[in-house]
PDB file of N, CA and C in Angstrom:
ATOM      1  N   UNK A  25       2.357  14.420  -8.393  1.00 45.00           N
ATOM      2  CA  UNK A  25       2.468  13.896  -7.040  1.00 45.00           C
ATOM      3  C   UNK A  25       2.913  12.446  -6.992  1.00 45.00           C
ATOM      4  N   UNK A  26       2.258  11.586  -7.732  1.00 56.00           N
ATOM      5  CA  UNK A  26       2.596  10.231  -7.568  1.00 56.00           C
ATOM      6  C   UNK A  26       2.014   9.484  -8.804  1.00 56.00           C
ATOM      7  N   UNK A  27       2.488   8.202  -9.105  1.00 72.00           N
ATOM      8  CA  UNK A  27       2.027   7.474 -10.268  1.00 72.00           C
ATOM      9  C   UNK A  27       0.905   6.579  -9.675  1.00 72.00           C
ATOM     10  N   UNK A  28       0.614   6.407  -8.494  1.00 92.00           N
ATOM     11  CA  UNK A  28      -0.324   5.431  -7.976  1.00 92.00           C
ATOM     12  C   UNK A  28      -1.641   6.166  -7.864  1.00 92.00           C
ATOM     13  N   UNK A  29      -2.655   5.556  -8.367  1.00 95.00           N
ATOM     14  CA  UNK A  29      -4.022   6.213  -8.467  1.00 95.00           C
ATOM     15  C   UNK A  29      -4.988   5.148  -7.959  1.00 95.00           C
ATOM     16  N   UNK A  30      -6.194   5.611  -7.455  1.00 96.00           N
ATOM     17  CA  UNK A  30      -7.322   4.772  -7.087  1.00 96.00           C
ATOM     18  C   UNK A  30      -7.482   3.663  -8.269  1.00 96.00           C
ATOM     19  N   UNK A  31      -7.791   2.469  -7.764  1.00 96.00           N
ATOM     20  CA  UNK A  31      -8.063   1.458  -8.794  1.00 96.00           C
ATOM     21  C   UNK A  31      -6.813   0.651  -9.098  1.00 96.00           C
ATOM     22  N   UNK A  32      -5.565   1.192  -8.808  1.00 95.00           N
ATOM     23  CA  UNK A  32      -4.276   0.383  -8.991  1.00 95.00           C
ATOM     24  C   UNK A  32      -4.254  -0.833  -8.062  1.00 95.00           C
ATOM     25  N   UNK A  33      -3.903  -1.961  -8.692  1.00 95.00           N
ATOM     26  CA  UNK A  33      -3.643  -3.108  -7.773  1.00 95.00           C
ATOM     27  C   UNK A  33      -2.286  -3.140  -7.400  1.00 95.00           C
ATOM     28  N   UNK A  34      -1.932  -3.465  -6.049  1.00 95.00           N
ATOM     29  CA  UNK A  34      -0.637  -3.420  -5.600  1.00 95.00           C
ATOM     30  C   UNK A  34      -0.373  -4.520  -4.658  1.00 95.00           C
ATOM     31  N   UNK A  35       0.834  -4.964  -4.356  1.00 94.00           N
ATOM     32  CA  UNK A  35       1.207  -5.775  -3.330  1.00 94.00           C
ATOM     33  C   UNK A  35       2.248  -4.979  -2.313  1.00 94.00           C
ATOM     34  N   UNK A  36       2.610  -5.609  -1.304  1.00 93.00           N
ATOM     35  CA  UNK A  36       3.539  -5.154  -0.397  1.00 93.00           C
ATOM     36  C   UNK A  36       5.048  -5.207  -0.862  1.00 93.00           C
ATOM     37  N   UNK A  37       5.871  -4.194  -0.814  1.00 90.00           N
ATOM     38  CA  UNK A  37       7.238  -4.168  -1.152  1.00 90.00           C
ATOM     39  C   UNK A  37       7.926  -4.822   0.150  1.00 90.00           C
ATOM     40  N   UNK A  38       8.402  -6.143  -0.103  1.00 88.00           N
ATOM     41  CA  UNK A  38       9.114  -6.738   0.881  1.00 88.00           C
ATOM     42  C   UNK A  38      10.536  -6.156   1.217  1.00 88.00           C
ATOM     43  N   UNK A  39      11.052  -5.526   0.352  1.00 86.00           N
ATOM     44  CA  UNK A  39      12.385  -4.717   0.306  1.00 86.00           C
ATOM     45  C   UNK A  39      12.501  -3.707   1.461  1.00 86.00           C
ATOM     46  N   UNK A  40      11.446  -2.998   1.800  1.00 84.00           N
ATOM     47  CA  UNK A  40      11.377  -1.943   2.764  1.00 84.00           C
ATOM     48  C   UNK A  40      10.706  -2.108   4.044  1.00 84.00           C
ATOM     49  N   UNK A  41       9.998  -3.295   4.295  1.00 85.00           N
ATOM     50  CA  UNK A  41       9.114  -3.349   5.481  1.00 85.00           C
ATOM     51  C   UNK A  41       9.984  -3.688   6.694  1.00 85.00           C
ATOM     52  N   UNK A  42      11.112  -4.224   6.611  1.00 82.00           N
ATOM     53  CA  UNK A  42      11.904  -4.265   7.873  1.00 82.00           C
ATOM     54  C   UNK A  42      12.440  -3.013   8.434  1.00 82.00           C
ATOM     55  N   UNK A  43      12.187  -1.996   7.797  1.00 77.00           N
ATOM     56  CA  UNK A  43      12.647  -0.631   8.229  1.00 77.00           C
ATOM     57  C   UNK A  43      11.532   0.186   8.977  1.00 77.00           C
ATOM     58  N   UNK A  44      10.432  -0.466   9.114  1.00 83.00           N
ATOM     59  CA  UNK A  44       9.281   0.258   9.861  1.00 83.00           C
ATOM     60  C   UNK A  44       8.800  -0.318  10.969  1.00 83.00           C
ATOM     61  N   UNK A  45       8.195   0.407  11.911  1.00 88.00           N
ATOM     62  CA  UNK A  45       7.603  -0.175  13.178  1.00 88.00           C
ATOM     63  C   UNK A  45       6.310  -0.898  12.881  1.00 88.00           C
ATOM     64  N   UNK A  46       5.884  -1.058  11.622  1.00 91.00           N
ATOM     65  CA  UNK A  46       4.792  -1.743  11.299  1.00 91.00           C
ATOM     66  C   UNK A  46       5.139  -3.010  10.521  1.00 91.00           C
ATOM     67  N   UNK A  47       6.343  -3.543  10.804  1.00 91.00           N
ATOM     68  CA  UNK A  47       6.785  -4.735  10.251  1.00 91.00           C
ATOM     69  C   UNK A  47       6.121  -5.952  10.292  1.00 91.00           C
ATOM     70  N   UNK A  48       5.616  -6.314  11.470  1.00 91.00           N
ATOM     71  CA  UNK A  48       4.706  -7.460  11.706  1.00 91.00           C
ATOM     72  C   UNK A  48       3.432  -7.394  10.771  1.00 91.00           C
ATOM     73  N   UNK A  49       2.688  -6.248  11.001  1.00 94.00           N
ATOM     74  CA  UNK A  49       1.540  -5.998  10.206  1.00 94.00           C
ATOM     75  C   UNK A  49       1.743  -6.193   8.698  1.00 94.00           C
ATOM     76  N   UNK A  50       2.794  -5.652   8.206  1.00 94.00           N
ATOM     77  CA  UNK A  50       3.068  -5.620   6.661  1.00 94.00           C
ATOM     78  C   UNK A  50       3.508  -7.057   6.186  1.00 94.00           C
ATOM     79  N   UNK A  51       4.150  -7.768   7.182  1.00 93.00           N
ATOM     80  CA  UNK A  51       4.559  -9.175   6.927  1.00 93.00           C
ATOM     81  C   UNK A  51       3.324  -9.982   6.674  1.00 93.00           C
ATOM     82  N   UNK A  52       2.317  -9.722   7.432  1.00 94.00           N
ATOM     83  CA  UNK A  52       0.980 -10.448   7.431  1.00 94.00           C
ATOM     84  C   UNK A  52       0.327 -10.201   6.049  1.00 94.00           C
ATOM     85  N   UNK A  53       0.673  -9.206   5.370  1.00 95.00           N
ATOM     86  CA  UNK A  53       0.109  -8.793   3.978  1.00 95.00           C
ATOM     87  C   UNK A  53       0.743  -9.386   2.840  1.00 95.00           C
ATOM     88  N   UNK A  54       2.021  -9.908   2.982  1.00 93.00           N
ATOM     89  CA  UNK A  54       2.730 -10.466   1.817  1.00 93.00           C
ATOM     90  C   UNK A  54       1.902 -11.573   1.196  1.00 93.00           C
ATOM     91  N   UNK A  55       1.832 -11.433  -0.142  1.00 90.00           N
ATOM     92  CA  UNK A  55       1.163 -12.363  -0.941  1.00 90.00           C
ATOM     93  C   UNK A  55      -0.235 -11.964  -1.168  1.00 90.00           C
ATOM     94  N   UNK A  56      -0.838 -10.923  -0.528  1.00 94.00           N
ATOM     95  CA  UNK A  56      -2.182 -10.522  -0.799  1.00 94.00           C
ATOM     96  C   UNK A  56      -2.187  -9.376  -1.830  1.00 94.00           C
ATOM     97  N   UNK A  57      -3.216  -9.452  -2.768  1.00 94.00           N
ATOM     98  CA  UNK A  57      -3.336  -8.396  -3.689  1.00 94.00           C
ATOM     99  C   UNK A  57      -4.296  -7.304  -3.129  1.00 94.00           C
ATOM    100  N   UNK A  58      -3.812  -6.112  -3.047  1.00 97.00           N
ATOM    101  CA  UNK A  58      -4.803  -4.943  -2.555  1.00 97.00           C
ATOM    102  C   UNK A  58      -4.917  -4.120  -3.709  1.00 97.00           C
ATOM    103  N   UNK A  59      -5.949  -3.154  -3.485  1.00 97.00           N
ATOM    104  CA  UNK A  59      -6.253  -2.178  -4.488  1.00 97.00           C
ATOM    105  C   UNK A  59      -6.476  -0.768  -3.678  1.00 97.00           C
ATOM    106  N   UNK A  60      -5.839   0.145  -4.360  1.00 97.00           N
ATOM    107  CA  UNK A  60      -5.871   1.489  -3.821  1.00 97.00           C
ATOM    108  C   UNK A  60      -7.297   2.075  -4.122  1.00 97.00           C
ATOM    109  N   UNK A  61      -7.865   2.597  -3.074  1.00 98.00           N
ATOM    110  CA  UNK A  61      -9.210   3.185  -3.093  1.00 98.00           C
ATOM    111  C   UNK A  61      -9.249   4.751  -3.104  1.00 98.00           C
ATOM    112  N   UNK A  62      -8.096   5.224  -2.540  1.00 96.00           N
ATOM    113  CA  UNK A  62      -8.186   6.603  -2.368  1.00 96.00           C
ATOM    114  C   UNK A  62      -6.648   7.195  -2.013  1.00 96.00           C
ATOM    115  N   UNK A  63      -6.190   8.182  -2.602  1.00 95.00           N
ATOM    116  CA  UNK A  63      -5.061   8.834  -2.243  1.00 95.00           C
ATOM    117  C   UNK A  63      -5.313   9.760  -1.279  1.00 95.00           C
ATOM    118  N   UNK A  64      -4.600   9.700  -0.104  1.00 95.00           N
ATOM    119  CA  UNK A  64      -4.864  10.582   1.041  1.00 95.00           C
ATOM    120  C   UNK A  64      -3.591  11.422   1.479  1.00 95.00           C
ATOM    121  N   UNK A  65      -3.690  12.227   2.533  1.00 93.00           N
ATOM    122  CA  UNK A  65      -2.569  12.965   2.888  1.00 93.00           C
ATOM    123  C   UNK A  65      -2.544  12.886   4.397  1.00 93.00           C
ATOM    124  N   UNK A  66      -2.422  11.667   4.863  1.00 93.00           N
ATOM    125  CA  UNK A  66      -2.425  11.340   6.234  1.00 93.00           C
ATOM    126  C   UNK A  66      -1.299  12.178   7.018  1.00 93.00           C
ATOM    127  N   UNK A  67      -0.130  12.268   6.553  1.00 91.00           N
ATOM    128  CA  UNK A  67       1.029  12.957   7.196  1.00 91.00           C
ATOM    129  C   UNK A  67       1.150  14.412   6.759  1.00 91.00           C
ATOM    130  N   UNK A  68       0.053  14.884   6.079  1.00 93.00           N
ATOM    131  CA  UNK A  68      -0.091  16.398   5.813  1.00 93.00           C
ATOM    132  C   UNK A  68       1.147  16.924   5.162  1.00 93.00           C
ATOM    133  N   UNK A  69       1.755  16.104   4.149  1.00 90.00           N
ATOM    134  CA  UNK A  69       2.977  16.410   3.434  1.00 90.00           C
ATOM    135  C   UNK A  69       2.693  16.070   2.028  1.00 90.00           C
ATOM    136  N   UNK A  70       2.681  17.138   1.116  1.00 86.00           N
ATOM    137  CA  UNK A  70       2.330  16.936  -0.283  1.00 86.00           C
ATOM    138  C   UNK A  70       3.373  16.075  -0.959  1.00 86.00           C
ATOM    139  N   UNK A  71       4.611  16.026  -0.497  1.00 90.00           N
ATOM    140  CA  UNK A  71       5.633  15.134  -0.978  1.00 90.00           C
ATOM    141  C   UNK A  71       5.682  13.602  -0.437  1.00 90.00           C
ATOM    142  N   UNK A  72       4.617  13.360   0.440  1.00 92.00           N
ATOM    143  CA  UNK A  72       4.495  12.028   1.099  1.00 92.00           C
ATOM    144  C   UNK A  72       2.980  11.644   1.114  1.00 92.00           C
ATOM    145  N   UNK A  73       2.457  11.257  -0.282  1.00 94.00           N
ATOM    146  CA  UNK A  73       1.114  10.893  -0.264  1.00 94.00           C
ATOM    147  C   UNK A  73       0.997   9.586   0.456  1.00 94.00           C
ATOM    148  N   UNK A  74      -0.314   9.295   1.057  1.00 96.00           N
ATOM    149  CA  UNK A  74      -0.526   8.083   1.604  1.00 96.00           C
ATOM    150  C   UNK A  74      -1.815   7.505   0.724  1.00 96.00           C
ATOM    151  N   UNK A  75      -2.029   6.166   0.946  1.00 97.00           N
ATOM    152  CA  UNK A  75      -3.105   5.430   0.203  1.00 97.00           C
ATOM    153  C   UNK A  75      -3.994   4.609   1.116  1.00 97.00           C
ATOM    154  N   UNK A  76      -5.259   4.713   0.885  1.00 97.00           N
ATOM    155  CA  UNK A  76      -6.119   3.937   1.466  1.00 97.00           C
ATOM    156  C   UNK A  76      -6.316   2.628   0.582  1.00 97.00           C
ATOM    157  N   UNK A  77      -6.159   1.513   1.088  1.00 98.00           N
ATOM    158  CA  UNK A  77      -6.393   0.278   0.299  1.00 98.00           C
ATOM    159  C   UNK A  77      -7.429  -0.688   0.789  1.00 98.00           C
ATOM    160  N   UNK A  78      -7.824  -1.565  -0.180  1.00 98.00           N
ATOM    161  CA  UNK A  78      -8.902  -2.643   0.284  1.00 98.00           C
ATOM    162  C   UNK A  78      -8.378  -3.977  -0.244  1.00 98.00           C
ATOM    163  N   UNK A  79      -8.818  -4.924   0.534  1.00 97.00           N
ATOM    164  CA  UNK A  79      -8.501  -6.350   0.124  1.00 97.00           C
ATOM    165  C   UNK A  79      -9.459  -6.736  -1.101  1.00 97.00           C
ATOM    166  N   UNK A  80      -9.180  -7.862  -1.710  1.00 94.00           N
ATOM    167  CA  UNK A  80      -9.894  -8.274  -2.834  1.00 94.00           C
ATOM    168  C   UNK A  80     -11.383  -8.486  -2.462  1.00 94.00           C
ATOM    169  N   UNK A  81     -11.693  -8.801  -1.237  1.00 95.00           N
ATOM    170  CA  UNK A  81     -13.147  -8.871  -0.744  1.00 95.00           C
ATOM    171  C   UNK A  81     -13.854  -7.600  -0.495  1.00 95.00           C
ATOM    172  N   UNK A  82     -13.149  -6.490  -0.775  1.00 96.00           N
ATOM    173  CA  UNK A  82     -13.739  -5.160  -0.539  1.00 96.00           C
ATOM    174  C   UNK A  82     -13.508  -4.529   0.771  1.00 96.00           C
ATOM    175  N   UNK A  83     -13.058  -5.294   1.736  1.00 96.00           N
ATOM    176  CA  UNK A  83     -12.703  -4.597   3.077  1.00 96.00           C
ATOM    177  C   UNK A  83     -11.504  -3.706   3.104  1.00 96.00           C
ATOM    178  N   UNK A  84     -11.622  -2.546   3.791  1.00 97.00           N
ATOM    179  CA  UNK A  84     -10.510  -1.643   3.841  1.00 97.00           C
ATOM    180  C   UNK A  84      -9.501  -2.250   4.859  1.00 97.00           C
ATOM    181  N   UNK A  85      -8.213  -2.093   4.314  1.00 97.00           N
ATOM    182  CA  UNK A  85      -7.131  -2.544   5.124  1.00 97.00           C
ATOM    183  C   UNK A  85      -6.829  -1.720   6.400  1.00 97.00           C
ATOM    184  N   UNK A  86      -6.946  -2.307   7.589  1.00 96.00           N
ATOM    185  CA  UNK A  86      -6.723  -1.683   8.838  1.00 96.00           C
ATOM    186  C   UNK A  86      -5.662  -2.357   9.669  1.00 96.00           C
ATOM    187  N   UNK A  87      -4.944  -1.676  10.362  1.00 93.00           N
ATOM    188  CA  UNK A  87      -4.047  -2.313  11.361  1.00 93.00           C
ATOM    189  C   UNK A  87      -4.597  -2.461  12.684  1.00 93.00           C
ATOM    190  N   UNK A  88      -5.533  -1.614  13.180  1.00 87.00           N
ATOM    191  CA  UNK A  88      -5.989  -1.704  14.405  1.00 87.00           C
ATOM    192  C   UNK A  88      -7.550  -2.068  14.411  1.00 87.00           C
ATOM    193  N   UNK A  89      -8.120  -2.371  13.285  1.00 88.00           N
ATOM    194  CA  UNK A  89      -9.426  -2.695  13.170  1.00 88.00           C
ATOM    195  C   UNK A  89     -10.463  -1.647  13.062  1.00 88.00           C
ATOM    196  N   UNK A  90      -9.887  -0.335  13.222  1.00 89.00           N
ATOM    197  CA  UNK A  90     -10.899   0.810  12.994  1.00 89.00           C
ATOM    198  C   UNK A  90     -10.530   1.871  11.927  1.00 89.00           C
ATOM    199  N   UNK A  91      -9.278   2.216  12.001  1.00 93.00           N
ATOM    200  CA  UNK A  91      -8.801   3.213  10.886  1.00 93.00           C
ATOM    201  C   UNK A  91      -8.058   2.597   9.975  1.00 93.00           C
ATOM    202  N   UNK A  92      -8.070   3.253   8.648  1.00 96.00           N
ATOM    203  CA  UNK A  92      -7.439   2.525   7.521  1.00 96.00           C
ATOM    204  C   UNK A  92      -5.934   2.665   7.841  1.00 96.00           C
ATOM    205  N   UNK A  93      -5.177   1.719   7.245  1.00 96.00           N
ATOM    206  CA  UNK A  93      -3.651   1.771   7.355  1.00 96.00           C
ATOM    207  C   UNK A  93      -3.125   2.839   6.123  1.00 96.00           C
ATOM    208  N   UNK A  94      -2.475   3.910   6.557  1.00 96.00           N
ATOM    209  CA  UNK A  94      -1.941   4.776   5.494  1.00 96.00           C
ATOM    210  C   UNK A  94      -0.640   4.382   4.838  1.00 96.00           C
ATOM    211  N   UNK A  95      -0.793   3.611   3.820  1.00 96.00           N
ATOM    212  CA  UNK A  95       0.393   3.085   3.018  1.00 96.00           C
ATOM    213  C   UNK A  95       1.155   4.231   2.407  1.00 96.00           C
ATOM    214  N   UNK A  96       2.397   4.127   2.311  1.00 94.00           N
ATOM    215  CA  UNK A  96       3.134   5.189   1.499  1.00 94.00           C
ATOM    216  C   UNK A  96       3.847   4.526   0.308  1.00 94.00           C
ATOM    217  N   UNK A  97       4.410   5.325  -0.718  1.00 93.00           N
ATOM    218  CA  UNK A  97       4.987   4.723  -1.868  1.00 93.00           C
ATOM    219  C   UNK A  97       5.882   3.586  -1.599  1.00 93.00           C
ATOM    220  N   UNK A  98       6.692   3.697  -0.553  1.00 91.00           N
ATOM    221  CA  UNK A  98       7.757   2.659  -0.215  1.00 91.00           C
ATOM    222  C   UNK A  98       7.143   1.296   0.113  1.00 91.00           C
ATOM    223  N   UNK A  99       5.926   1.448   0.628  1.00 93.00           N
ATOM    224  CA  UNK A  99       5.212   0.204   1.093  1.00 93.00           C
ATOM    225  C   UNK A  99       4.773  -0.740  -0.045  1.00 93.00           C
ATOM    226  N   UNK A 100       4.581  -0.053  -1.274  1.00 94.00           N
ATOM    227  CA  UNK A 100       3.766  -0.752  -2.245  1.00 94.00           C
ATOM    228  C   UNK A 100       4.567  -0.952  -3.666  1.00 94.00           C
ATOM    229  N   UNK A 101       4.179  -1.948  -4.292  1.00 92.00           N
ATOM    230  CA  UNK A 101       4.619  -2.299  -5.713  1.00 92.00           C
ATOM    231  C   UNK A 101       3.572  -2.566  -6.563  1.00 92.00           C
ATOM    232  N   UNK A 102       3.352  -2.092  -7.747  1.00 92.00           N
ATOM    233  CA  UNK A 102       2.332  -2.246  -8.561  1.00 92.00           C
ATOM    234  C   UNK A 102       2.208  -3.809  -9.031  1.00 92.00           C
ATOM    235  N   UNK A 103       1.056  -4.322  -8.956  1.00 89.00           N
ATOM    236  CA  UNK A 103       0.767  -5.757  -9.210  1.00 89.00           C
ATOM    237  C   UNK A 103       0.152  -5.840 -10.687  1.00 89.00           C
ATOM    238  N   UNK A 104       0.959  -6.805 -11.550  1.00 77.00           N
ATOM    239  CA  UNK A 104       0.440  -6.774 -12.987  1.00 77.00           C
ATOM    240  C   UNK A 104      -0.489  -8.044 -13.052  1.00 77.00           C
ATOM    241  N   UNK A 105      -0.045  -9.202 -12.722  1.00 70.00           N
ATOM    242  CA  UNK A 105      -0.922 -10.319 -12.764  1.00 70.00           C
ATOM    243  C   UNK A 105      -0.175 -11.484 -12.025  1.00 70.00           C
ATOM    244  N   UNK A 106      -0.785 -12.617 -11.740  1.00 59.00           N
ATOM    245  CA  UNK A 106      -0.162 -13.627 -10.954  1.00 59.00           C
ATOM    246  C   UNK A 106       1.026 -14.299 -11.707  1.00 59.00           C
ATOM    247  N   UNK A 107       0.930 -14.183 -13.133  1.00 49.00           N
ATOM    248  CA  UNK A 107       2.013 -14.847 -14.016  1.00 49.00           C
ATOM    249  C   UNK A 107       3.179 -13.802 -14.404  1.00 49.00           C
ATOM    250  N   UNK A 108       2.917 -12.468 -14.117  1.00 49.00           N
ATOM    251  CA  UNK A 108       3.743 -11.438 -14.470  1.00 49.00           C
ATOM    252  C   UNK A 108       4.766 -11.116 -13.416  1.00 49.00           C
ATOM    253  N   UNK A 109       5.930 -10.437 -13.794  1.00 51.00           N
ATOM    254  CA  UNK A 109       6.804 -10.002 -12.776  1.00 51.00           C
ATOM    255  C   UNK A 109       6.203  -8.777 -12.170  1.00 51.00           C
ATOM    256  N   UNK A 110       6.508  -8.512 -10.899  1.00 46.00           N
ATOM    257  CA  UNK A 110       6.174  -7.380 -10.161  1.00 46.00           C
ATOM    258  C   UNK A 110       7.016  -6.296 -10.582  1.00 46.00           C
ATOM    259  N   UNK A 111       6.347  -5.108 -11.034  1.00 47.00           N
ATOM    260  CA  UNK A 111       7.274  -3.998 -11.480  1.00 47.00           C
ATOM    261  C   UNK A 111       7.133  -2.813 -10.493  1.00 47.00           C
ATOM    262  N   UNK A 112       8.147  -2.102 -10.326  1.00 45.00           N
ATOM    263  CA  UNK A 112       8.226  -1.069  -9.294  1.00 45.00           C
ATOM    264  C   UNK A 112       7.958   0.119 -10.120  1.00 45.00           C
ATOM    265  N   UNK A 113       7.375   1.176  -9.271  1.00 46.00           N
ATOM    266  CA  UNK A 113       7.101   2.530  -9.834  1.00 46.00           C
ATOM    267  C   UNK A 113       8.310   3.126 -10.251  1.00 46.00           C
ATOM    268  N   UNK A 114       8.245   4.011 -11.236  1.00 42.00           N
ATOM    269  CA  UNK A 114       9.463   4.691 -11.711  1.00 42.00           C
ATOM    270  C   UNK A 114       9.238   6.219 -11.236  1.00 42.00           C
TER     271      UNK A 114
END
């Protein structure tokens, strides 16, 4: 289904955020390291998994303050470390 699993550290993919209605929200996350906590199926499509993520302080990432934001593969890049290059999923 996907290469991203709970526990994977990720950052926002700046290449795709201008194509979404959530552009302002995702721009606010640039530079933050997130961690996937759960693979979900928000859109009820097995080919389009969604991800619940948390900030480094443990709080779940929300756009509206109540429900988690359902990230998709195009939103995220795997984060290796502050000194390493960002690598994309294959």
